[in-house]
PDB file of C-alpha atoms in Angstrom:
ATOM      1  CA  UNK A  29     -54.803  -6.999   8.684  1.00 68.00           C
ATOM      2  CA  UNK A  30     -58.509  -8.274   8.934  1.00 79.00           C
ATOM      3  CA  UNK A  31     -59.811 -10.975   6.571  1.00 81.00           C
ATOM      4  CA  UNK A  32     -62.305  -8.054   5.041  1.00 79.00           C
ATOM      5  CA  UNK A  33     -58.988  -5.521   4.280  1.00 84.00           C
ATOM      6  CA  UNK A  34     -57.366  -8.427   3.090  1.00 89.00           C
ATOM      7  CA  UNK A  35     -59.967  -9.399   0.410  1.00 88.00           C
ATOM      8  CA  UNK A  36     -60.045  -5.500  -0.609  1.00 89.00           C
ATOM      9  CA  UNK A  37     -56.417  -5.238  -1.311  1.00 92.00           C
ATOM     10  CA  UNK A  38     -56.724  -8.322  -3.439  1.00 93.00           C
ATOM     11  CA  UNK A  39     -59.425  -7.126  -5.443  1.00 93.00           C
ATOM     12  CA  UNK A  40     -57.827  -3.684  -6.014  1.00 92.00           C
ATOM     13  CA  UNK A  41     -54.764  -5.354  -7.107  1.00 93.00           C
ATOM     14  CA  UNK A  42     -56.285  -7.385  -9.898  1.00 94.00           C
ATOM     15  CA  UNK A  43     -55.311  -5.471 -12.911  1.00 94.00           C
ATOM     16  CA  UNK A  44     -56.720  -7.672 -15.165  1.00 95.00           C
ATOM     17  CA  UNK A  45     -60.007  -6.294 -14.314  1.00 94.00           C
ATOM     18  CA  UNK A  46     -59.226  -3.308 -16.077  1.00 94.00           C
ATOM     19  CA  UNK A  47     -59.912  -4.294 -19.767  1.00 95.00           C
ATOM     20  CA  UNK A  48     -63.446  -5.580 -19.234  1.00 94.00           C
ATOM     21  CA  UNK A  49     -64.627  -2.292 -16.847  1.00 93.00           C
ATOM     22  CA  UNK A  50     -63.235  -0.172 -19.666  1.00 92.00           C
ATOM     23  CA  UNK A  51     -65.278  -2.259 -22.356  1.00 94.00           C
ATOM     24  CA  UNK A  52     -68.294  -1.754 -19.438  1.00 94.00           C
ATOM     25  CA  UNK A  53     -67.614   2.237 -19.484  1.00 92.00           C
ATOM     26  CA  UNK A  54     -67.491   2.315 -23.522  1.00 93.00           C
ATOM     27  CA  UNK A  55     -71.070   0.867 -23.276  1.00 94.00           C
ATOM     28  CA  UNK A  56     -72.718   3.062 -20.536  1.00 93.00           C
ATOM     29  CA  UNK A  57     -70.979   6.121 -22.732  1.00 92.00           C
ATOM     30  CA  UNK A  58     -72.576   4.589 -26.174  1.00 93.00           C
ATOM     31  CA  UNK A  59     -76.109   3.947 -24.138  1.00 93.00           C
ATOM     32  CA  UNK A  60     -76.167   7.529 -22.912  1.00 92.00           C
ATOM     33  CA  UNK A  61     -75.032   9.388 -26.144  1.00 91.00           C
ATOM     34  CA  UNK A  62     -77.533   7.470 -27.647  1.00 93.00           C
ATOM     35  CA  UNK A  63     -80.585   9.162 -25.964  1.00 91.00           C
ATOM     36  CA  UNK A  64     -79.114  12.373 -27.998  1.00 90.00           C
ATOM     37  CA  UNK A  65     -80.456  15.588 -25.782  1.00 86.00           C
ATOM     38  CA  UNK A  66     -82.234  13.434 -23.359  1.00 93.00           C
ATOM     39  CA  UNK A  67     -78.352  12.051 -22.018  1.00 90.00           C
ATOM     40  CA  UNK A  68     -78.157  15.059 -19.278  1.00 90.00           C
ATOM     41  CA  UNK A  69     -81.680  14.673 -17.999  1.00 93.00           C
ATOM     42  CA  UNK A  70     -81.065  10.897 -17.655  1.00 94.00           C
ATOM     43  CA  UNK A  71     -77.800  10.297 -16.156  1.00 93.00           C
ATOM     44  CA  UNK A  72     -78.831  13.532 -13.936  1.00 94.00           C
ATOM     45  CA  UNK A  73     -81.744  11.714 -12.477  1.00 94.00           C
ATOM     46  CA  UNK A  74     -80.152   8.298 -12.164  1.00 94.00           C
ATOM     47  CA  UNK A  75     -77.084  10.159 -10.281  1.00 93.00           C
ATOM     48  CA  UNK A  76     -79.309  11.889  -7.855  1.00 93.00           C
ATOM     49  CA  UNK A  77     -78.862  15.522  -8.782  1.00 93.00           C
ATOM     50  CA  UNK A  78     -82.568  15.823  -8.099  1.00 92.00           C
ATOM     51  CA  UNK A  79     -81.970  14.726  -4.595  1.00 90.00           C
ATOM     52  CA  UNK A  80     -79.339  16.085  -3.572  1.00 89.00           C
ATOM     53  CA  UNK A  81     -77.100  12.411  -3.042  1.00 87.00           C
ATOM     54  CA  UNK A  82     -76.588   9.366  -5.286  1.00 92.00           C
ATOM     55  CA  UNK A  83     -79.605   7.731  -6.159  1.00 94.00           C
ATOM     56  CA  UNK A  84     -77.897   4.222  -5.277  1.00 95.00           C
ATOM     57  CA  UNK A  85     -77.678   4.154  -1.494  1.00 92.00           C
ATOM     58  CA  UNK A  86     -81.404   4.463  -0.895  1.00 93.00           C
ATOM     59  CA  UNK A  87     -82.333   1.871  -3.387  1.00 95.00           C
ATOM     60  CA  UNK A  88     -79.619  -0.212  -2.514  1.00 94.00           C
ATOM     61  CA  UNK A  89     -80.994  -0.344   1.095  1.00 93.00           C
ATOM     62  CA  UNK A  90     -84.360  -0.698  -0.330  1.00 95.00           C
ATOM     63  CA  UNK A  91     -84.064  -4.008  -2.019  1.00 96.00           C
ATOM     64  CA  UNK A  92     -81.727  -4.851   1.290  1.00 94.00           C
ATOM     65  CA  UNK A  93     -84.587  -4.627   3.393  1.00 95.00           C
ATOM     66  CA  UNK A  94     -87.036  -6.158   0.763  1.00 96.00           C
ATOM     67  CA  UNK A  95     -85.161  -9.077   0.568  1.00 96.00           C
ATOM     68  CA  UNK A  96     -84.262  -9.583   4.350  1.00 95.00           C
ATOM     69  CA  UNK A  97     -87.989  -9.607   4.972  1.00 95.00           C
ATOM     70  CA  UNK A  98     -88.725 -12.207   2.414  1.00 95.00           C
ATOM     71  CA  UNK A  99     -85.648 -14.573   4.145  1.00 95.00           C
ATOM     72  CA  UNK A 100     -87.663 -14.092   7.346  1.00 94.00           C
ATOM     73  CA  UNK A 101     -90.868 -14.589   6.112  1.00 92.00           C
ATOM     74  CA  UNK A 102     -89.295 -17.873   4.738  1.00 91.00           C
ATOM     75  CA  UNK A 103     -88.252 -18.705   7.839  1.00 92.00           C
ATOM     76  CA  UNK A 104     -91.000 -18.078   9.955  1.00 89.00           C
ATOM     77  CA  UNK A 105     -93.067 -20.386   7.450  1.00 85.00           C
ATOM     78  CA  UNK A 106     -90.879 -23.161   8.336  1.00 85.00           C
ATOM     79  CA  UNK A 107     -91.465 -23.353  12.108  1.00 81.00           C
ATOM     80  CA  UNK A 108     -92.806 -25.881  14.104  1.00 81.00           C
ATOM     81  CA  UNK A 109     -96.693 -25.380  15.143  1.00 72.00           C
ATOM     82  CA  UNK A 110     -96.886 -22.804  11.958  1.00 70.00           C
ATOM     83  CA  UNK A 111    -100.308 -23.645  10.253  1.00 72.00           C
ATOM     84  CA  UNK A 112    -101.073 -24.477   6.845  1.00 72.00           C
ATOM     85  CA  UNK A 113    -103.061 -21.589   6.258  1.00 75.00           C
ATOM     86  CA  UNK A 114    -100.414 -19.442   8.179  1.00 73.00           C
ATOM     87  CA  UNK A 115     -98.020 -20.848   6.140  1.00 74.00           C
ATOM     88  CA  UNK A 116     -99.545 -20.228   2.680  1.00 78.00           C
ATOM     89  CA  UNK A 117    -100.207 -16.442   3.536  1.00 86.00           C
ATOM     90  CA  UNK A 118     -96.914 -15.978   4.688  1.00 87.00           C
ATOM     91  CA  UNK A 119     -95.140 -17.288   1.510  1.00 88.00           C
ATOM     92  CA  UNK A 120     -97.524 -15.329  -0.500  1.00 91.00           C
ATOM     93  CA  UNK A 121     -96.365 -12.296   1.354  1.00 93.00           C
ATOM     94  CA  UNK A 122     -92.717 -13.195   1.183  1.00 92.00           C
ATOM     95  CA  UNK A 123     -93.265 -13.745  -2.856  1.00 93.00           C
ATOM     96  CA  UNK A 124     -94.285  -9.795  -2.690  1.00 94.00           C
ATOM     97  CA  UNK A 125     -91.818  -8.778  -0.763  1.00 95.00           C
ATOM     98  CA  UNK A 126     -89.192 -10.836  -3.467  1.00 96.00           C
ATOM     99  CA  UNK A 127     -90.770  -9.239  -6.365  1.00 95.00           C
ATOM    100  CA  UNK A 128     -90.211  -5.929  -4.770  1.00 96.00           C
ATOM    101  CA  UNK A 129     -86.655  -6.579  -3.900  1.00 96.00           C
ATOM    102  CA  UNK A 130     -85.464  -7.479  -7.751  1.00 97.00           C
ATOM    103  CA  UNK A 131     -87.277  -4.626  -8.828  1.00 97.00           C
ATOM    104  CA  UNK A 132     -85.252  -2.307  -6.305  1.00 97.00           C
ATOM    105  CA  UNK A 133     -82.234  -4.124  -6.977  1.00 96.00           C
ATOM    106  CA  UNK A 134     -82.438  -3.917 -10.729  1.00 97.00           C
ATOM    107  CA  UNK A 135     -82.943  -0.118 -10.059  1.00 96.00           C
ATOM    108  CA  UNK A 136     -79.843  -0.293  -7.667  1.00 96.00           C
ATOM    109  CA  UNK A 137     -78.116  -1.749 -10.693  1.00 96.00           C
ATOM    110  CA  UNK A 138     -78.333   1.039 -13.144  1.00 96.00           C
ATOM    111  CA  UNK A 139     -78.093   3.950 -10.835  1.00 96.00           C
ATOM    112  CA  UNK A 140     -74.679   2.090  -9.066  1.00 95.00           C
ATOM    113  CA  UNK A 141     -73.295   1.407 -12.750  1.00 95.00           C
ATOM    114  CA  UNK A 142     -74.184   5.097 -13.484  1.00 94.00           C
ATOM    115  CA  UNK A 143     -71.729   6.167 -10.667  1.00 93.00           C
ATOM    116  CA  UNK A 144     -69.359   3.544 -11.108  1.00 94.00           C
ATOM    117  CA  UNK A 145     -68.156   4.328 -14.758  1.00 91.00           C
ATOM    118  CA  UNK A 146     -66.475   7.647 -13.497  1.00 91.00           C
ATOM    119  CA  UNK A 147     -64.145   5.894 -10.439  1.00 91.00           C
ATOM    120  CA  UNK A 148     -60.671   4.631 -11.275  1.00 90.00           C
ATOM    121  CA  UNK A 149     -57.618   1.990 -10.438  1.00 90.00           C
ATOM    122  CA  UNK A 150     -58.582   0.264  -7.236  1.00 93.00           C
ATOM    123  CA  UNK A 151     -61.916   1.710  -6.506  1.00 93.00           C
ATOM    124  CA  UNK A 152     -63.178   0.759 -10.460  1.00 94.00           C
ATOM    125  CA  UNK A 153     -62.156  -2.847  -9.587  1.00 95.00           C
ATOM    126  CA  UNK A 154     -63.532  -3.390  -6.396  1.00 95.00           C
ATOM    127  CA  UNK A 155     -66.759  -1.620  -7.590  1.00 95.00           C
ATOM    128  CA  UNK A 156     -66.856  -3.793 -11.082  1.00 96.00           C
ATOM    129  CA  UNK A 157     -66.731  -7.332  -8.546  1.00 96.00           C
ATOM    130  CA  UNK A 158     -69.228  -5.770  -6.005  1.00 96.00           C
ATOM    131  CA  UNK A 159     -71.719  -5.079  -9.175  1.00 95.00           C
ATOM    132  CA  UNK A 160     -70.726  -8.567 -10.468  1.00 96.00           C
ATOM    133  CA  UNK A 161     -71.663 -10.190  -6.881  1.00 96.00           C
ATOM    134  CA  UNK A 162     -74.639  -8.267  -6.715  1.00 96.00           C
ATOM    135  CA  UNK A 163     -75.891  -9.425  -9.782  1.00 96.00           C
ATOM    136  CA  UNK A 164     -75.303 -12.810  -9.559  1.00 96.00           C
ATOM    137  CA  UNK A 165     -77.922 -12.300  -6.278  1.00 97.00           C
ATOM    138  CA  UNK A 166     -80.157 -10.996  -8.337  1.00 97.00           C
ATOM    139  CA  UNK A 167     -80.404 -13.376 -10.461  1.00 97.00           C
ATOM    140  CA  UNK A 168     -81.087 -16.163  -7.789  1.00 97.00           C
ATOM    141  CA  UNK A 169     -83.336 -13.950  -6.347  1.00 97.00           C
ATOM    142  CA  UNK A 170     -85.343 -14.350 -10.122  1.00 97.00           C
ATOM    143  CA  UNK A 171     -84.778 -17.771 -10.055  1.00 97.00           C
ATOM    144  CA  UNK A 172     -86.123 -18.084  -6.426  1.00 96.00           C
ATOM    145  CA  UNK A 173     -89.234 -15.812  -7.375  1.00 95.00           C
ATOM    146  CA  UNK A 174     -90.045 -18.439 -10.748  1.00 95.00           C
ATOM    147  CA  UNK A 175     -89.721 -21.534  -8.469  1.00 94.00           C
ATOM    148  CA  UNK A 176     -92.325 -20.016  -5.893  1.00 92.00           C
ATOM    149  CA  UNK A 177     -94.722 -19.363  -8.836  1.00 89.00           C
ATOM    150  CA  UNK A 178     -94.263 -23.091  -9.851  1.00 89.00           C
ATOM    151  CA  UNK A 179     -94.924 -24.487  -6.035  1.00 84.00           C
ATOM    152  CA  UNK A 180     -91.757 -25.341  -5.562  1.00 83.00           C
ATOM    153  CA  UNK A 181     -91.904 -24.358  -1.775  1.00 82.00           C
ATOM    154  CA  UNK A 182     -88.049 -25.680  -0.676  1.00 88.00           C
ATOM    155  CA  UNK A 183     -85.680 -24.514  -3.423  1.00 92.00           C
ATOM    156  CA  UNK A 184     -87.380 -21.319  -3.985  1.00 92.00           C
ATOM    157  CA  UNK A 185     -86.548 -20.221  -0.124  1.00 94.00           C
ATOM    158  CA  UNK A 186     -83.484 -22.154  -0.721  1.00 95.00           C
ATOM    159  CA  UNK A 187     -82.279 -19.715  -3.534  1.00 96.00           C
ATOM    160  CA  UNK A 188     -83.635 -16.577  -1.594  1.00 95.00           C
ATOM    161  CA  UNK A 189     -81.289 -17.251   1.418  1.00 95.00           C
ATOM    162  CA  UNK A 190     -78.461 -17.971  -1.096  1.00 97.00           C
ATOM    163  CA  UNK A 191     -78.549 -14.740  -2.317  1.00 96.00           C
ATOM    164  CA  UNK A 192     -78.998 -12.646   0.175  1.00 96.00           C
ATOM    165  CA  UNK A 193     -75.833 -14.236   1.739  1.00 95.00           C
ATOM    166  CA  UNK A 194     -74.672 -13.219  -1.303  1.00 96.00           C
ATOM    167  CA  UNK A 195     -75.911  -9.715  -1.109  1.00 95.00           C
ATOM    168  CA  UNK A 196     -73.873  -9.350   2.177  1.00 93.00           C
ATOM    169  CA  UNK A 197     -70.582 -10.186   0.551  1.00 92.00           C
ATOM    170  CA  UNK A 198     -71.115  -7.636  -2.201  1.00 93.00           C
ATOM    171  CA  UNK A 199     -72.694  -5.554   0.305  1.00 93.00           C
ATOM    172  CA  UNK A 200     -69.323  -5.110   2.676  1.00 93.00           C
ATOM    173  CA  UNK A 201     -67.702  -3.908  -0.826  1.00 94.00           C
ATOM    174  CA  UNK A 202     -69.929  -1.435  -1.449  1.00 93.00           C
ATOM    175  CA  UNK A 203     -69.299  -0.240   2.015  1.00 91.00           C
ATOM    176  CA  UNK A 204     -65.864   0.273   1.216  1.00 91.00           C
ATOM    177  CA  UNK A 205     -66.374   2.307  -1.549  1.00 92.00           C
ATOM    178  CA  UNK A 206     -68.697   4.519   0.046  1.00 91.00           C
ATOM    179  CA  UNK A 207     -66.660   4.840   3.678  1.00 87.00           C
ATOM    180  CA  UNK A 208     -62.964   3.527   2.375  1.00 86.00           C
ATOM    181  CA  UNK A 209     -62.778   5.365  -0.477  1.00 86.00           C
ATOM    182  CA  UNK A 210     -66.088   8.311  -0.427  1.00 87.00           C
ATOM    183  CA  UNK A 211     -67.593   7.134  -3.224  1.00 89.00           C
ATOM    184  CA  UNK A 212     -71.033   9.019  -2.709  1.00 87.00           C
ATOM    185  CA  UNK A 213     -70.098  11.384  -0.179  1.00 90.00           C
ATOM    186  CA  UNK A 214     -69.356  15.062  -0.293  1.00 91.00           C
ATOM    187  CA  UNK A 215     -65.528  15.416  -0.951  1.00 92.00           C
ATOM    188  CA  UNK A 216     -65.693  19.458  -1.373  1.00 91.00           C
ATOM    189  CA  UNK A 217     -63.773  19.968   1.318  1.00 89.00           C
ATOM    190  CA  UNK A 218     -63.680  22.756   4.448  1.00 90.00           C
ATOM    191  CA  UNK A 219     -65.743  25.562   4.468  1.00 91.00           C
ATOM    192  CA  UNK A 220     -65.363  29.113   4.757  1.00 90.00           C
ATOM    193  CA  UNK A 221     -66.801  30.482   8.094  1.00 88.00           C
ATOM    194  CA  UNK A 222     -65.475  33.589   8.464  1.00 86.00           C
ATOM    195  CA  UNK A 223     -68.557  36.373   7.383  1.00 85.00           C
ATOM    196  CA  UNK A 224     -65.633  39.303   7.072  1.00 89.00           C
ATOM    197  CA  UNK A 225     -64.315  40.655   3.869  1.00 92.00           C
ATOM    198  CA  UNK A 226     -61.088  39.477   2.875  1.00 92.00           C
ATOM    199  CA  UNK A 227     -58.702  40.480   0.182  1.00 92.00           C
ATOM    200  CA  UNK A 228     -57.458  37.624  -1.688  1.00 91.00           C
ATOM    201  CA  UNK A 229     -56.220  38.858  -5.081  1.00 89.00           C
ATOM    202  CA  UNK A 230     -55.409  41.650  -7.322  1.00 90.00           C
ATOM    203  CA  UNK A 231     -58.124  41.593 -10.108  1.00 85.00           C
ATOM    204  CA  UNK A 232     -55.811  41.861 -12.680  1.00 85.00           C
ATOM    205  CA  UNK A 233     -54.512  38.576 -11.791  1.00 84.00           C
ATOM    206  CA  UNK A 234     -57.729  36.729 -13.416  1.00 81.00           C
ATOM    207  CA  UNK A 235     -56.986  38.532 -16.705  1.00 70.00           C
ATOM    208  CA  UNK A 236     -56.700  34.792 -18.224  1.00 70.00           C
ATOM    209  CA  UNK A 237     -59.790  34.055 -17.182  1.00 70.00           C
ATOM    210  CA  UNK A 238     -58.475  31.092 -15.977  1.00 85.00           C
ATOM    211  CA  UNK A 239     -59.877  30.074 -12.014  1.00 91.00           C
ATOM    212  CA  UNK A 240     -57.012  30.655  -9.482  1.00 92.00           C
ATOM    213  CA  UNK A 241     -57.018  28.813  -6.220  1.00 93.00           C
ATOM    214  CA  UNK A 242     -56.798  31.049  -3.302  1.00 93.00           C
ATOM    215  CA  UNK A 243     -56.768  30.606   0.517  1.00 92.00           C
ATOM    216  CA  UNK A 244     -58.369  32.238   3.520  1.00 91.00           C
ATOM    217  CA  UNK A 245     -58.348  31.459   6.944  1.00 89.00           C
ATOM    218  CA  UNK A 246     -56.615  28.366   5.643  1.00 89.00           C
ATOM    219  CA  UNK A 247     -59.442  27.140   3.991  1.00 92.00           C
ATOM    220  CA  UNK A 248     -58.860  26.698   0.283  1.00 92.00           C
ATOM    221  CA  UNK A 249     -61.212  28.490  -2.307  1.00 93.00           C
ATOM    222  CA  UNK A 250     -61.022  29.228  -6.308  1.00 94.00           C
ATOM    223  CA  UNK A 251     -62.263  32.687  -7.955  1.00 93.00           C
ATOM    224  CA  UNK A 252     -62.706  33.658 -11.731  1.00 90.00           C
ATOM    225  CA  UNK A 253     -64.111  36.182 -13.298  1.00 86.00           C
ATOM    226  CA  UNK A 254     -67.656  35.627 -14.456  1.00 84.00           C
ATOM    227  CA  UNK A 255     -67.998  39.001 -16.335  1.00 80.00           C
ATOM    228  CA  UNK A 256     -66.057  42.247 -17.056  1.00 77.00           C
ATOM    229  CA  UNK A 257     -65.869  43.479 -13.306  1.00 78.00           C
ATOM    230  CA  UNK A 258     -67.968  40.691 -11.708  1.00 85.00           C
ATOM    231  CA  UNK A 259     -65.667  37.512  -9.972  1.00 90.00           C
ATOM    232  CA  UNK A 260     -67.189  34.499  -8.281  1.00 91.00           C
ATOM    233  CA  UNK A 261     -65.575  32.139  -5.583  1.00 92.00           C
ATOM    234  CA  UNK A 262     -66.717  28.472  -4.884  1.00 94.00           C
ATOM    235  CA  UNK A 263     -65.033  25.507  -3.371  1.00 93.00           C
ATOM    236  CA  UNK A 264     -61.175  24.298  -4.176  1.00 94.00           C
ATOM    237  CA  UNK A 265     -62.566  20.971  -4.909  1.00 95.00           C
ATOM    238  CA  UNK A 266     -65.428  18.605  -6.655  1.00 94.00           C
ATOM    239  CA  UNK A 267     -68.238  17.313  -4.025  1.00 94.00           C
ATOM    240  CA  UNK A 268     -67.694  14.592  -6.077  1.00 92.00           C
ATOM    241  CA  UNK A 269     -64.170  12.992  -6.376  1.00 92.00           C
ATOM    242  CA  UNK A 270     -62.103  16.134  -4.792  1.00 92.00           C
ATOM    243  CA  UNK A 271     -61.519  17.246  -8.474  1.00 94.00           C
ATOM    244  CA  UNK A 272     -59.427  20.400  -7.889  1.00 95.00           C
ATOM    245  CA  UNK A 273     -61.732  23.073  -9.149  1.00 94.00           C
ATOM    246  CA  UNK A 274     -58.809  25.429 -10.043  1.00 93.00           C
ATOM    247  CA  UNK A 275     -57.872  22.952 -13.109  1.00 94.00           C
ATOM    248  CA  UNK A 276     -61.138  23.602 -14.665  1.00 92.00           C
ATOM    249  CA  UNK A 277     -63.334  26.547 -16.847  1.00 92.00           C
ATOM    250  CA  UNK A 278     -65.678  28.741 -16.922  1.00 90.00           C
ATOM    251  CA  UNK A 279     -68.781  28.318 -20.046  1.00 87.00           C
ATOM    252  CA  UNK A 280     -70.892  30.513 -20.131  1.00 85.00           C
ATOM    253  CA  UNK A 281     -71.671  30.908 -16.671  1.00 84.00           C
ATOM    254  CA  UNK A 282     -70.739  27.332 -15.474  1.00 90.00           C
ATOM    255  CA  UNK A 283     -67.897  26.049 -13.563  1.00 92.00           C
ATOM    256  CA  UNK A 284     -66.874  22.724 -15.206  1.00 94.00           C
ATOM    257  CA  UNK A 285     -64.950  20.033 -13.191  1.00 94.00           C
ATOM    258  CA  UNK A 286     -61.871  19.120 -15.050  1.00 94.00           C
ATOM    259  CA  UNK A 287     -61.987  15.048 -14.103  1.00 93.00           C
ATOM    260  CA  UNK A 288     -65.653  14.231 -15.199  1.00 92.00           C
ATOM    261  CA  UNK A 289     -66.891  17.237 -16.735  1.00 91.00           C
ATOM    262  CA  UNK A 290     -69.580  17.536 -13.799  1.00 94.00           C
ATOM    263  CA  UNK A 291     -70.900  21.782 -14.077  1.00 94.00           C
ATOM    264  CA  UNK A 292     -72.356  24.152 -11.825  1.00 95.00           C
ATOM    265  CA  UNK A 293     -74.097  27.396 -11.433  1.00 92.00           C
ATOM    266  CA  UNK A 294     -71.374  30.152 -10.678  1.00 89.00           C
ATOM    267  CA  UNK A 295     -73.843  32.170  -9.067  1.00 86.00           C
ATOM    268  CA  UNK A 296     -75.368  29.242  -6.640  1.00 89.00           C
ATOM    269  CA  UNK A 297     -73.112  26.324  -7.144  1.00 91.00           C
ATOM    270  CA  UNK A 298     -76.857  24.691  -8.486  1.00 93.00           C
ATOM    271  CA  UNK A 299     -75.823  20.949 -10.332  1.00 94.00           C
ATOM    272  CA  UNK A 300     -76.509  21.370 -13.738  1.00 93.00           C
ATOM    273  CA  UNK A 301     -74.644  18.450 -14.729  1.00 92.00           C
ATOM    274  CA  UNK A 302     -73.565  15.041 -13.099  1.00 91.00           C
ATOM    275  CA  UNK A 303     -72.018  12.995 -12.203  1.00 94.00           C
ATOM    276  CA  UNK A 304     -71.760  15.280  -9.051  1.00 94.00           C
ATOM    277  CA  UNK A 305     -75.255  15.005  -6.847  1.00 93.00           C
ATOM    278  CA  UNK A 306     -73.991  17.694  -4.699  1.00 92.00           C
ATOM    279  CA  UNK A 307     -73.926  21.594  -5.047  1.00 94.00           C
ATOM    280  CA  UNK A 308     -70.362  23.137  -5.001  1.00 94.00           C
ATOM    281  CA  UNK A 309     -70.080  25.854  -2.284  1.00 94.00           C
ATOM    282  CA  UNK A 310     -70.336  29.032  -3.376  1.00 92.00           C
ATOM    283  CA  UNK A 311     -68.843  32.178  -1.331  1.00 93.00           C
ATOM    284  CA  UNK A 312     -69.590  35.872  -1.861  1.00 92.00           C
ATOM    285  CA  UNK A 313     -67.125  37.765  -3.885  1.00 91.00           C
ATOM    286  CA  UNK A 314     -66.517  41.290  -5.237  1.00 91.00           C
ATOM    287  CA  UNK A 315     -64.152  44.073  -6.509  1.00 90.00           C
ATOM    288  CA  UNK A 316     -62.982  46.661  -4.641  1.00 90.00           C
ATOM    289  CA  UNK A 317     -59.950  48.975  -5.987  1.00 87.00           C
ATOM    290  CA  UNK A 318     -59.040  46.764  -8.301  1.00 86.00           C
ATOM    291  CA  UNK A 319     -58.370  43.988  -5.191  1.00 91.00           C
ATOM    292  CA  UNK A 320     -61.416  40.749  -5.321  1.00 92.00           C
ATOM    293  CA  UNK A 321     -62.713  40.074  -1.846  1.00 92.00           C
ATOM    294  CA  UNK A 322     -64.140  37.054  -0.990  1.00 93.00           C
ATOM    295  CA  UNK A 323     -66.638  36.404   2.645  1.00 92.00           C
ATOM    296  CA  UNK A 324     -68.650  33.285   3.688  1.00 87.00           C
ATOM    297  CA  UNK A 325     -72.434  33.443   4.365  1.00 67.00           C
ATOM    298  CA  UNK A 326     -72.370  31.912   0.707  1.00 47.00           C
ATOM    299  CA  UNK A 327     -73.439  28.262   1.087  1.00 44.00           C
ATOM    300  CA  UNK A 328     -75.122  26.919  -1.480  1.00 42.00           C
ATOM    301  CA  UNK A 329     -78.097  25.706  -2.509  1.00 36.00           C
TER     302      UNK A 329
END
């Protein structure tokens, strides 16, 4: 198994991590209740349902980037033949580029912790150490950005480099999240290609009310009924854990996830409610003697 697998497994197997990212999730949930009926709007925009994706990859690349160019701005300072004047204009521009790199990374903080509080087991663990690491970077990088200020022209670079090899350590975690695990990506699934009608149900069926999961063309799908005589079908599962959509409700209109509560438009699959960044496919459906037929040609969004 290679060393990076290795340190994974060992991570994900350290229940004792449990307790303090549960005390970590009580506080996110008391900070967010707290903003009262600004919550949605807020942990909406910090999960990305504006754009489409988590918020976190971008910035976390950001400050990446930020930060590399300060370690080779501090680097090219040091070489031989590099002129005093040279020297002081690149440090000044590596300060910048420092300053903009904790900013990103403090951004990358609260959007990543945003997403974080709704994983579990392995994944919560693994992502709890890599926002630990991460942070611990940061706050050389802080330390390194107050020594420049004071002149302090070796330990300042010094504490740069030290976290950004730090950075690179929590960086191959976060990679497993995202790759490993999908943390991030679209989990909703297959979908339907197929632009012919096809009977999947009788009506009468959805009398409950309660979504049924369906399958055509072997792709799996979920209808309800919306309204007396009007159905919808969207995708078997949440884009954003695989949360199987047939375990959840309709409210007024919205599709709720059952695992994190995430809720969408039935009639365009539109996020109006994180943590999911990503529309849930929506299909046509309809009712014809008494049978509900379902087509593609209904992506969403």
């Amino acid at each position: 198994m290679p060393f990076g697998s290795r340190v994974l497994t060992v991570i994900g197997r350290q229940r004792w991590l449990d307790r303090p990212s549960y005390r970590l999730e009580h506080v996110l949930s008391f900070g967010f209740n707290a903003l009262g009926g600004a919550r949605d709007r807020v942990a909406n925009a910090l999960n990305g349902v504006w754009l489409g994706h988590p918020v976190h990859p971008p910035l976390a690349s950001f400050a990446s980037g930020a930060l590399g160019t300060t370690v080779a701005l501090d680097v090219m300072s040091m070489l031989p033949g590099t002129s005093s004047g040279e020297v002081g204009e690149t440090s000044r521009i590596a300060s910048r580029a420092l300053g903009v790199g904790i900013l990103a990374s403090i951004g990358a903080a609260i959007t990543g912790a945003t997403d974080w509080q709704h994983t579990h087991q392995e994944d919560r663990r693994v992502g709890l150490v890599h926002g630990v690491v991460n942070s611990a970077a940061t706050v050389l990088y802080a330390l390194s950005w107050w020594d420049r200020r004071r002149g302090r022209r070796l330990r300042g670079p010094a504490l740069s480099a030290l976290g950004y090899g730090i950075t690179v350590g929590g960086s191959y975690l976060g990679g497993a999240l995202v790759f490993e695990s999908g943390i991030g990506i679209d989990q909703s699934g297959e979908r339907l290609r197929t632009q012919e009608w096809t009977p999947v149900l009788p009506a009468t069926s959805l009398q409950d009310g309660r979504p049924q999961r369906v399958e055509v063309d072997g792709v799996g799908l979920v209808v309800c009924q919306t309204n007396p005589g009007e159905v919808a079908a969207f995708g078997e599962f949440c884009p954003h854990l695989a949360a199987p959509m047939a375990d959840g409700w309709v409210d007024r209109g919205r599709v709720v996830c059952p695992w994190h509560g995430s809720r969408f438009a039935l009639d365009s699959g539109e996020v109006l409610r994180g943590p999911s960044a990503t529309p849930l496919p929506c299909y046509q459906a309809r009712l014809v003697d008494g049978m509900i037929e379902v087509a593609g040609n209904g992506v969403t969004k």
